[in-house]
Tab-separated table of C-alpha atoms and ligand atoms in Angstrom:
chain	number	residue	atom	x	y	z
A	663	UNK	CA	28.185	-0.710	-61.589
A	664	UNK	CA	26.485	-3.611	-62.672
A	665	UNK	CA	25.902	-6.244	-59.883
A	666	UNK	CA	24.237	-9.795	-61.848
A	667	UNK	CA	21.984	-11.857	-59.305
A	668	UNK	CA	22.425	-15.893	-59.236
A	669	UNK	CA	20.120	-17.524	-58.509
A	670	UNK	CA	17.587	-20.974	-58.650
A	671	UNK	CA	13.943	-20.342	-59.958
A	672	UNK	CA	10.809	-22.792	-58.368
A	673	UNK	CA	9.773	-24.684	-61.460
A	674	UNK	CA	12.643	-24.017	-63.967
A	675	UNK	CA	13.779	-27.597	-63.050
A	676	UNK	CA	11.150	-29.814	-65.276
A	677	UNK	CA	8.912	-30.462	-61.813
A	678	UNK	CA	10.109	-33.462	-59.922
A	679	UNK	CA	9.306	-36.593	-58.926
A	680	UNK	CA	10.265	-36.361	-55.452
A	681	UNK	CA	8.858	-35.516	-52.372
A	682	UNK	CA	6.593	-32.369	-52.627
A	683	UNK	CA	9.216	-30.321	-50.674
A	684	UNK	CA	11.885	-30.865	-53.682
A	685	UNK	CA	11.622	-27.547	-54.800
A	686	UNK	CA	11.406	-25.329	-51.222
A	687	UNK	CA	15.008	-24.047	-50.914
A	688	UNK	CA	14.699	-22.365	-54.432
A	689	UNK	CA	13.203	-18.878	-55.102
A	690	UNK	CA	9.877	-17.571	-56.194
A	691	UNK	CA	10.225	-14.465	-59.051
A	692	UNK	CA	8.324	-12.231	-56.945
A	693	UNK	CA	11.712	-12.949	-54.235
A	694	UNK	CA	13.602	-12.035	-57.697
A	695	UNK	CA	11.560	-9.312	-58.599
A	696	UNK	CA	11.971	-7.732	-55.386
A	697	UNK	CA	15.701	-7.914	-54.883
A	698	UNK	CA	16.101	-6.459	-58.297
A	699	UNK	CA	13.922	-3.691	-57.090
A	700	UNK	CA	15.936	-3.039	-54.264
A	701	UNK	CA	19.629	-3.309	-55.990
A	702	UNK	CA	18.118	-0.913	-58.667
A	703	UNK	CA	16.624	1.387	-55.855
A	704	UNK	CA	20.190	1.214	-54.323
A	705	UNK	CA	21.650	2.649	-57.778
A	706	UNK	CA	22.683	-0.921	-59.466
A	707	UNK	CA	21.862	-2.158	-63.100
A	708	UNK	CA	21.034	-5.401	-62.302
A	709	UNK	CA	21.052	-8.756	-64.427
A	710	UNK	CA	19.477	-11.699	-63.900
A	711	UNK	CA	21.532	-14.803	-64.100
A	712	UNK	CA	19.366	-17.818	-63.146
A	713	UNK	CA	21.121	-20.784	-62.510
A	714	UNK	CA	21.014	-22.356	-66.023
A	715	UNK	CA	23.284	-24.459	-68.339
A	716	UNK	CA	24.457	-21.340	-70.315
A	717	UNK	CA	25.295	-19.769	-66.768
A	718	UNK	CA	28.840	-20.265	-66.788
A	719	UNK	CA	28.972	-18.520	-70.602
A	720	UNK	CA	26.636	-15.875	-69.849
A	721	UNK	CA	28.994	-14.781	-66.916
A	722	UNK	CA	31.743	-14.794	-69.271
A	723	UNK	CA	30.343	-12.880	-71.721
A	724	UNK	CA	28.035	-10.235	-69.105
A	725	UNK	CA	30.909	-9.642	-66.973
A	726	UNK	CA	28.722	-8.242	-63.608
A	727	UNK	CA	31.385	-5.900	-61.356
A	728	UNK	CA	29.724	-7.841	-58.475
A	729	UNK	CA	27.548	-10.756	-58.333
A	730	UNK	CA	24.434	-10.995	-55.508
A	731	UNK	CA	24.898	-15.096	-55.411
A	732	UNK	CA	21.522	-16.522	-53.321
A	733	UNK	CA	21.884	-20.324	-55.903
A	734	UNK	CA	20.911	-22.877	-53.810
A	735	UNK	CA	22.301	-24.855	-57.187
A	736	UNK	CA	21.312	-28.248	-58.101
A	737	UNK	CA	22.156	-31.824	-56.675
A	738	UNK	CA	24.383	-33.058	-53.761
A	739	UNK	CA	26.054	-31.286	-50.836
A	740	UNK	CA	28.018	-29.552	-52.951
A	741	UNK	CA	25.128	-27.634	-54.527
A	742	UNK	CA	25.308	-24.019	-53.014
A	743	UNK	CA	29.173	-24.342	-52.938
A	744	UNK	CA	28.882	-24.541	-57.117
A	745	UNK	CA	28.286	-20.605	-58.226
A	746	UNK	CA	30.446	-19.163	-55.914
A	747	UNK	CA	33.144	-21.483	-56.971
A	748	UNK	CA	32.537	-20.592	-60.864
A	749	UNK	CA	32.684	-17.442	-59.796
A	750	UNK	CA	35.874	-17.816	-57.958
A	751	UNK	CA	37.163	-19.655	-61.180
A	752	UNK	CA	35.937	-16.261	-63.046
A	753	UNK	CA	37.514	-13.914	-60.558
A	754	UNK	CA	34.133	-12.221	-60.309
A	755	UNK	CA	33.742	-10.845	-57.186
A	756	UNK	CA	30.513	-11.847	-55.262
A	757	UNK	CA	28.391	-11.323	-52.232
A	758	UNK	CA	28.405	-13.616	-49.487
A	759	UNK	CA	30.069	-17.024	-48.220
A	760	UNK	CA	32.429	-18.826	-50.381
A	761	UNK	CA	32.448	-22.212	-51.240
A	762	UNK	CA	33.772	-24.009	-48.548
A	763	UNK	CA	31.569	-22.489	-45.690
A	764	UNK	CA	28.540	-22.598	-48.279
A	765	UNK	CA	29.302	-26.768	-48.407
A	766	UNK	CA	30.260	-26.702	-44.630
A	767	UNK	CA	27.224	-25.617	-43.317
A	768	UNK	CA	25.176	-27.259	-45.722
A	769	UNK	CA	26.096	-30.513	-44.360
A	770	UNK	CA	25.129	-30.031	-41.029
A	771	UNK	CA	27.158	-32.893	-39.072
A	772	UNK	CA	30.220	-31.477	-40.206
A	773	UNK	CA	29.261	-27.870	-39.355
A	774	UNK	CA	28.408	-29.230	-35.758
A	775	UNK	CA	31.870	-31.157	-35.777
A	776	UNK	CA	33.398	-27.792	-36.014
A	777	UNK	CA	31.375	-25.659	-33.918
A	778	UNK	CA	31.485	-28.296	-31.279
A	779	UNK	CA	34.821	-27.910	-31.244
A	780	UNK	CA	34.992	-24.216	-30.708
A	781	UNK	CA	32.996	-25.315	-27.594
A	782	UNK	CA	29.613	-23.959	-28.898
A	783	UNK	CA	26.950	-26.301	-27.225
A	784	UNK	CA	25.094	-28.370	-30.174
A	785	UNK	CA	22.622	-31.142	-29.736
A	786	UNK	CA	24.563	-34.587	-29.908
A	787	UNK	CA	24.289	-36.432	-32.929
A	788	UNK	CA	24.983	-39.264	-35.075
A	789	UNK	CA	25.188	-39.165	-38.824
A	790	UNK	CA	24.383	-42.567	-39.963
A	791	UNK	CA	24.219	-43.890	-44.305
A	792	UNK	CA	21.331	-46.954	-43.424
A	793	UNK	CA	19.208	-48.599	-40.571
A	794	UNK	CA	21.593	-51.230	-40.922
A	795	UNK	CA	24.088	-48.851	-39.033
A	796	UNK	CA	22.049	-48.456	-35.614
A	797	UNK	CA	22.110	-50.517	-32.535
A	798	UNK	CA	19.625	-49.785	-29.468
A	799	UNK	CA	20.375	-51.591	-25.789
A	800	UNK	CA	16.965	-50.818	-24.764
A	801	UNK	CA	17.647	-46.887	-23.723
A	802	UNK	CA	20.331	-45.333	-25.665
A	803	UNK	CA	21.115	-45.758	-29.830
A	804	UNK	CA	24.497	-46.955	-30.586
A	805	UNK	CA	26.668	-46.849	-34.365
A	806	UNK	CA	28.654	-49.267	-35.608
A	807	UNK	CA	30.646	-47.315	-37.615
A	808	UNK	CA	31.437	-44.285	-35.740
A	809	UNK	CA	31.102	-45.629	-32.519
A	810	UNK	CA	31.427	-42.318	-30.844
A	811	UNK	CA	28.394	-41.795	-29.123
A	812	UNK	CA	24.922	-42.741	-27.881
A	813	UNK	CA	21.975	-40.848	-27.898
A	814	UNK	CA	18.908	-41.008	-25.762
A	815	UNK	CA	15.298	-40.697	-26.711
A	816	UNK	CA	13.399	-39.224	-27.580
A	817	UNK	CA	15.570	-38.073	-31.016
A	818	UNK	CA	15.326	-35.796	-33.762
A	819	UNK	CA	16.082	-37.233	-37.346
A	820	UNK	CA	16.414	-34.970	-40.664
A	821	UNK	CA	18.502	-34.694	-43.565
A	822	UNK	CA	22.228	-33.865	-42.990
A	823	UNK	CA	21.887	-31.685	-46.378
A	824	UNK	CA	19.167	-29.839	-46.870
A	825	UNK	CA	17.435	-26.649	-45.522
A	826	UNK	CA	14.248	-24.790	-46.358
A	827	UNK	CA	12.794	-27.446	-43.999
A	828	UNK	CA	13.131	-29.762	-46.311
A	829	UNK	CA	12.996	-33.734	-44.866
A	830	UNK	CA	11.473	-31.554	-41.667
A	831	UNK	CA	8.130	-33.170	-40.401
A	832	UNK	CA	6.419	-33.057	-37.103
A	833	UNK	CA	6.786	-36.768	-37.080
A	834	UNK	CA	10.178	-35.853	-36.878
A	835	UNK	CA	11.076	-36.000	-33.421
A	836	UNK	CA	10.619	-39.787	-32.380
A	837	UNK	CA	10.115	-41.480	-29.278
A	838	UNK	CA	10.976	-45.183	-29.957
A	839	UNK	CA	13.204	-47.518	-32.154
A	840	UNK	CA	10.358	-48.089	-34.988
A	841	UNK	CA	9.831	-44.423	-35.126
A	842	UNK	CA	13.591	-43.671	-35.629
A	843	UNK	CA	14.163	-46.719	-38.153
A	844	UNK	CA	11.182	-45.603	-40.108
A	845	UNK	CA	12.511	-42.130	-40.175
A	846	UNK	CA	16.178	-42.978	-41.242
A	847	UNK	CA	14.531	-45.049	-43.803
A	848	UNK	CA	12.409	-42.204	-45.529
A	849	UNK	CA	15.524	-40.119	-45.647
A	850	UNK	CA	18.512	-42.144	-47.107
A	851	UNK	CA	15.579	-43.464	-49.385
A	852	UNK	CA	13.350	-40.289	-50.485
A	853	UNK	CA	16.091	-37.691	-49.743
A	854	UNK	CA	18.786	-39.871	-50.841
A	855	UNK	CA	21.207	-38.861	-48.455
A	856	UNK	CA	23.021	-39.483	-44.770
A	857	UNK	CA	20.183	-39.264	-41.942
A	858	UNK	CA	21.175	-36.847	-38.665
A	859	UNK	CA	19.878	-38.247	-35.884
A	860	UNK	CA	20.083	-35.403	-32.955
A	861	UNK	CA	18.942	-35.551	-29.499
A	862	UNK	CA	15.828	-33.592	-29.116
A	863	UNK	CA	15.856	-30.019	-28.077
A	864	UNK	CA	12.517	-29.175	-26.063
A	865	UNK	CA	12.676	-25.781	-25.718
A	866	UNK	CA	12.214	-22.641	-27.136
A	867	UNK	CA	13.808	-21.703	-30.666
A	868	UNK	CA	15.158	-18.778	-31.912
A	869	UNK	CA	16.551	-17.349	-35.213
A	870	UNK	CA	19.359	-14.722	-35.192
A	871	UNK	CA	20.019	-12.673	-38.375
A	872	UNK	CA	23.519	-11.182	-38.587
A	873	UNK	CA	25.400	-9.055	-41.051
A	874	UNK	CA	29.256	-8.407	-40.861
A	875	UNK	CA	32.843	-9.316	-41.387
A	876	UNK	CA	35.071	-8.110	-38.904
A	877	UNK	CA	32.544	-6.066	-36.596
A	878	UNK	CA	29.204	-8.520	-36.035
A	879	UNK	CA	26.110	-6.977	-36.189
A	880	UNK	CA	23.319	-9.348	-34.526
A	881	UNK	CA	19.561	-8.105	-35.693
A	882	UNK	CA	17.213	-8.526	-33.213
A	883	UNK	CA	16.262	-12.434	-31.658
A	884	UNK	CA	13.555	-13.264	-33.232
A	885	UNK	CA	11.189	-16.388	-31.466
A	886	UNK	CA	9.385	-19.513	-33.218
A	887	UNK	CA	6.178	-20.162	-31.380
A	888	UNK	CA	3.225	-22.650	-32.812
A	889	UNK	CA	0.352	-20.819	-33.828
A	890	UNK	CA	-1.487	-23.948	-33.073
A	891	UNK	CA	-1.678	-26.481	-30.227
A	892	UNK	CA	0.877	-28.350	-29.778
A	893	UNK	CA	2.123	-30.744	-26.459
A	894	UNK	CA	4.362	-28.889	-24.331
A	895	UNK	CA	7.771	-29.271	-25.767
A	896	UNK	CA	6.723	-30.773	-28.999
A	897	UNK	CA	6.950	-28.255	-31.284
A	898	UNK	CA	8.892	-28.482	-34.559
A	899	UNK	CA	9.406	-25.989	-37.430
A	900	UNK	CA	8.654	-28.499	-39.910
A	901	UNK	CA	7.617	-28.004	-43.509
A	902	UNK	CA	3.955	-28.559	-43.100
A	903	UNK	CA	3.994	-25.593	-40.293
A	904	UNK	CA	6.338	-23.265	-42.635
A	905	UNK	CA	4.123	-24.020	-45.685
A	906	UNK	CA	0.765	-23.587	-43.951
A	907	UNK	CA	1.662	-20.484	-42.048
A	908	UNK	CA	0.947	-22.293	-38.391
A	909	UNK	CA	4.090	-20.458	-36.960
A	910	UNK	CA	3.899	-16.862	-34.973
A	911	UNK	CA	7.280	-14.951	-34.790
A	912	UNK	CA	8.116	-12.901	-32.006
A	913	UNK	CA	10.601	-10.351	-32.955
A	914	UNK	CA	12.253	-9.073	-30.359
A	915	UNK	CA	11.963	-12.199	-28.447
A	916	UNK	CA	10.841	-11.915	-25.089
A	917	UNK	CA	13.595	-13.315	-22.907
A	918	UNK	CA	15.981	-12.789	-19.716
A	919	UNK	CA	19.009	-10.515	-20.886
A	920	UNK	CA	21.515	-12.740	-20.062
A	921	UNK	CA	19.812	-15.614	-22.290
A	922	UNK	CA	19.847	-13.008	-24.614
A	923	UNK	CA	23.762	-12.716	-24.401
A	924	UNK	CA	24.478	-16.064	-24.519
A	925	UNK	CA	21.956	-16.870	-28.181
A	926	UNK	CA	23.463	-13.772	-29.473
A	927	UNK	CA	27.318	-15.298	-28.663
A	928	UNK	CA	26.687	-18.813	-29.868
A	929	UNK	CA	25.106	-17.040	-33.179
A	930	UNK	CA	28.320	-14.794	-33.943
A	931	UNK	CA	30.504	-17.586	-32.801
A	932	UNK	CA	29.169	-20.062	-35.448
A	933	UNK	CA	29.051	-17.424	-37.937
A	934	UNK	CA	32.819	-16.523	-37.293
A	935	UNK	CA	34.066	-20.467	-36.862
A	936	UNK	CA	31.871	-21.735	-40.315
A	937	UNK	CA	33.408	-18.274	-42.306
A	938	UNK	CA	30.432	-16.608	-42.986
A	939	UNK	CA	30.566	-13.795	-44.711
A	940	UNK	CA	28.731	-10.444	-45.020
A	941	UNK	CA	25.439	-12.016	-43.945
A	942	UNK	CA	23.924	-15.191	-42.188
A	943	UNK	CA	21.171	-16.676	-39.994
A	944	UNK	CA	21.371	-19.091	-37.108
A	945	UNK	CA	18.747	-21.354	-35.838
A	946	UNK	CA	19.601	-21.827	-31.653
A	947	UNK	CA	17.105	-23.715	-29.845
A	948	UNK	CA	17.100	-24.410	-25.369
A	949	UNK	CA	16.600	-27.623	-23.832
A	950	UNK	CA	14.194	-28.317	-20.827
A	951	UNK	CA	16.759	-26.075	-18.296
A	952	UNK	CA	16.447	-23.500	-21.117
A	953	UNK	CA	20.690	-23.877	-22.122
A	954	UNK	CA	20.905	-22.569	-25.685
A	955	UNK	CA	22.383	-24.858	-28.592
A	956	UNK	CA	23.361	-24.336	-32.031
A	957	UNK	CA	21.040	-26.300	-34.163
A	958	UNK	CA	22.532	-24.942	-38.191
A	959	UNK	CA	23.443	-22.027	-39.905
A	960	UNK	CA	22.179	-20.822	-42.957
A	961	UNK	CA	25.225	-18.951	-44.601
A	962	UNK	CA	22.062	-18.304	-48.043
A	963	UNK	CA	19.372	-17.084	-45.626
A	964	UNK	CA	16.326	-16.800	-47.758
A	965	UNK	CA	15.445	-13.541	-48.717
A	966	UNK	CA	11.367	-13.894	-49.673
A	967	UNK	CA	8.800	-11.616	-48.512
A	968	UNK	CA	7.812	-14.188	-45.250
A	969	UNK	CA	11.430	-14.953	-44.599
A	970	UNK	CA	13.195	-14.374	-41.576
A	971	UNK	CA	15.833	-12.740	-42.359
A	972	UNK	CA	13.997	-9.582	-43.742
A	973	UNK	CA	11.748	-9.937	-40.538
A	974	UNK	CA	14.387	-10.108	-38.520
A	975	UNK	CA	16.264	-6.663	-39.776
A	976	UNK	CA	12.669	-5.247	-40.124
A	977	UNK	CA	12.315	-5.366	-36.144
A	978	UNK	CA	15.779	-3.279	-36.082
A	979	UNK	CA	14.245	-0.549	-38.219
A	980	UNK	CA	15.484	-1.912	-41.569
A	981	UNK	CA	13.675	-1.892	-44.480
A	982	UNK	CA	14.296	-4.883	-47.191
A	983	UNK	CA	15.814	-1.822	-50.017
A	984	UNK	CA	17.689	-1.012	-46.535
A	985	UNK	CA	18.657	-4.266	-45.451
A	986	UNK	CA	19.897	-5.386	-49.527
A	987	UNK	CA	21.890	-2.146	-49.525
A	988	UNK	CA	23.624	-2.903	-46.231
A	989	UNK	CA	24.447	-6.349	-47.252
A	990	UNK	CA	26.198	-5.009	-50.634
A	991	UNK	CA	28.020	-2.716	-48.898
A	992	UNK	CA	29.468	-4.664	-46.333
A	993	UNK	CA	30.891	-7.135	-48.857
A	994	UNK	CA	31.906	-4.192	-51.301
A	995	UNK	CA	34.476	-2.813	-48.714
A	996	UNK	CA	35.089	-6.826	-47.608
A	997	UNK	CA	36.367	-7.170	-51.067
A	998	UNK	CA	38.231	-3.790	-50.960
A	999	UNK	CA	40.175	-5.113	-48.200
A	1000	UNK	CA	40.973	-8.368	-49.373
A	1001	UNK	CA	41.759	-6.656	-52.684
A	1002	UNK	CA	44.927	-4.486	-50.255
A	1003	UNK	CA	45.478	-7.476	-48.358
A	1004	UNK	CA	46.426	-9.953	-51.273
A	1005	UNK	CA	47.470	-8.477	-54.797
A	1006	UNK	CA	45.755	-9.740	-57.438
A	1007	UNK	CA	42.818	-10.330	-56.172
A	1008	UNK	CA	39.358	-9.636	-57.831
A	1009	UNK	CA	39.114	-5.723	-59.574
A	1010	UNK	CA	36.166	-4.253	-57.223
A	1011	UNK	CA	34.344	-1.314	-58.612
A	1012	UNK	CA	34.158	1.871	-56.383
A	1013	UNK	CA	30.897	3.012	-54.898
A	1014	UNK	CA	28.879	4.583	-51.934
A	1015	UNK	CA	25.777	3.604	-51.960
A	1016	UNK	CA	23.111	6.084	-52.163
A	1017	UNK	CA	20.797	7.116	-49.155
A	1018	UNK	CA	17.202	4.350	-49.642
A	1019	UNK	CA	14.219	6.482	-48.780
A	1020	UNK	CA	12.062	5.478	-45.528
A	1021	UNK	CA	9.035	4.918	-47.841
A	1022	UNK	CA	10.148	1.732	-48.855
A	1023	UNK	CA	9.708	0.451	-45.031
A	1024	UNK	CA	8.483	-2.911	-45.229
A	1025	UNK	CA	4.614	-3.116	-44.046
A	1026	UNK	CA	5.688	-6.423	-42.371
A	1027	UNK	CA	7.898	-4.427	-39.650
A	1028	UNK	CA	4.213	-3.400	-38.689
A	1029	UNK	CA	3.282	-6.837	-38.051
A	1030	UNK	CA	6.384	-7.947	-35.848
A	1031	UNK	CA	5.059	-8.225	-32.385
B	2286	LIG	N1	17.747	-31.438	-32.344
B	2286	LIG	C1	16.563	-30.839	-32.493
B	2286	LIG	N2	15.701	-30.745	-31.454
B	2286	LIG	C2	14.501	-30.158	-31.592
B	2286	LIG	N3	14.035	-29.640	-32.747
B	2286	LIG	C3	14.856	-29.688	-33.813
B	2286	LIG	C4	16.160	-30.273	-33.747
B	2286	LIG	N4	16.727	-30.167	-34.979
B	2286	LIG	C5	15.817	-29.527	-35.759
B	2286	LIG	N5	14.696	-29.257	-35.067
B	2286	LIG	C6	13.468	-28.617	-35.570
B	2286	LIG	O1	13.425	-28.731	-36.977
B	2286	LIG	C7	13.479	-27.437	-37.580
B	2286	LIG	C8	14.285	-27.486	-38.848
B	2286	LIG	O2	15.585	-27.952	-38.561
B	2286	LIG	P1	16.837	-27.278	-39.241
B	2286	LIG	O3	16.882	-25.851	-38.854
B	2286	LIG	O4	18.014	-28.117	-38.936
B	2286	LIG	O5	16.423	-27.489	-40.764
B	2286	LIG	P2	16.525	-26.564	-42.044
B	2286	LIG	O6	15.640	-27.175	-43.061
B	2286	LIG	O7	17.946	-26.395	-42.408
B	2286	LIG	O8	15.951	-25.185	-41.542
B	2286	LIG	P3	15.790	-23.815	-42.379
B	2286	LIG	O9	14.364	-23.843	-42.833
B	2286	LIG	O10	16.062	-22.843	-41.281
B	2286	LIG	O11	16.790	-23.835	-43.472
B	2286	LIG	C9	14.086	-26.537	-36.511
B	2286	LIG	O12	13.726	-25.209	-36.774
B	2286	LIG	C10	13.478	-27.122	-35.259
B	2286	LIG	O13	12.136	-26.726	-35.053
B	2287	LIG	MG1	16.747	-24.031	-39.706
């Protein structure tokens, strides 16, 4: 069986002239290197299939059984929605969410439109295209356009589209007018794009890494914590903390069972209401009376040696060959049940995977506190 990985290379895109994060969502080729390692540990022939102008051909002509999509693609909110689609044009079966929930979650207003709906708790929010949009009546931000709701300080503003941190800075979180106008300004002008203005979470964060279709399984919580000082409250996994390494994880969180309940059901509730598939990871954060909230869901969890999702299904005992050969085979018999459920659907190959030796343990797991 011969599974071809999509996917987006750092620096196969000419550099940029954008903001030094412009590249962050995209993946390194020792991430590639190592998930070809695993699929071939698993019993795969693998192929690469970076996310080039000849991709569309090369799938054509290559014809993988099964395709391990993690393309952020290139451009727009559409971007991660493109390869699956391609490959839903191609009838190649693939790993993962389709296009719809890949776009959906990507553009994080509309995934917290929908969850919100379901009744999972999310900070409140306004998604606004300029400054020119915002009105302030000396405590709470009004919009124009939407004229839906209005948000006190102090506020959270990022980019509705982007992940990897991306648009994410300490300076973030603002306390005043000037601070929010400057931030919406550096984000419909630098990131080119709608600004999400959120009401600011001050609690504790968590990550939860799932895998599953019809039966959920939830890895362990895993905790955000500054390694650094930081004001009580203040904290914010921004890009300068990823990049530097000023974060400490805490994997199996350290919390109250019954807070532990209620992440671990706002995490498998997203995942179900956005249509994830076979794998995701959900950021949750508390406010000051520690209430969880969904903050975004990350239907292409990155898969790199420091990334959570690995460290997340490390601290359950997984190891990455492991946790890549679960994933595979959760969407192989996914696929063999749509492939009963609607004739005609994509040919998927037979297999059971092989047994992954322990040896190939991640050393991280050892690190996990
Ligand atoms: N409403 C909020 N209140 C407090 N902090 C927030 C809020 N929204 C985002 N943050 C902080 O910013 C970080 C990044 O936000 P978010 O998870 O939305 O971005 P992302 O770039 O998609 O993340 P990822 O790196 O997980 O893809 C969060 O982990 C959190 O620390
Ligand atoms: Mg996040």
């Amino acid at each position: 069986m011969i599974i071809g990985l999509t996917y987006n290379l750092k620096g196969d895109y000419g550099g940029t002239s954008g903001p030094e994060d412009s590249e962050a969502e995209f993946d390194s080729e020792e991430t590639i290197e190592n998930l070809v390692f695993a699929l071939k540990r698993c019993g795969y022939d693998v192929i690469r299939l970076p996310y080039e102008p000849d991709l569309l051909d090369r799938l054509r002509r290559e014809k993988p059984d099964l395709v391990f999509n993690i393309a952020e693609g290139l451009g727009g909110r559409n971007r991660e929605s493109l390869v699956p689609a391609i490959l839903e044009f191609l009838k190649i079966p693939y790993i993962g969410s389709d296009p719809l929930t890949l776009g959906l979650a990507l553009d994080k207003a509309t995934a917290k439109v929908l969850v919100a709906a379901h009744g999972i708790p999310t900070p409140r929010f306004l998604k606004i295209e300029s400054p020119g949009e915002l009105s302030f009546d000396g405590r709470c931000i009004f919009n124009y356009a939407q004229n839906l709701h209005s948000l006190n300080f102090p506020l959270f503003v990022k980019p509705n589209c982007e992940g990897s941190s991306k648009g994410i800075q300490n300076s973030s979180k603002v306390d005043n007018l000037p601070g929010l106008l400057d931030k919406v300004e550096l984000i419909t002008k630098v990131y080119r794009q709608p600004a999400l203005i959120e009401e600011f979470l001050d609690g504790r964060e968590f990550s939860i890494g799932i895998i599953g279709n019809e039966e959920l399984i939830a890895f362990p919580i895993l905790e955000v914590e500054p390694g650094y000082q930081v004001e009580a409250g203040g904290f914010v996994y921004s890009y300068e903390t990823k990049s530097r390494n000023l974060e400490r994880f805490i994997c199996p969180a350290s919390i109250p069972r019954d807070l532990e309940d209620k992440i671990r059901a706002i995490a498998c509730r997203a995942h179900r209401v956005l249509g994830c598939r076979d794998f995701s990871r959900i950021d949750v954060r508390l406010d000051s009376r520690g209430n969880p909230y969904f903050l975004e869901a990350n239907p292409l969890p990155g898969l790199s040696q420091v990334s959570l999702f690995p460290l997340v299904a490390s601290a359950a005992g997984l190891s990455f060959v492991e946790l890549i050969n679960r994933i595979v085979s959760i969407a192989i018999e996914r696929l063999k049940k749509e492939r009963e459920a609607f004739e005609g659907g994509p040919e998927v190959c037979g297999l059971e995977m092989a047994d992954v030796p322990q040896d190939y343990r991640y050393k991280r797991a050892q690190e996990v506190r």
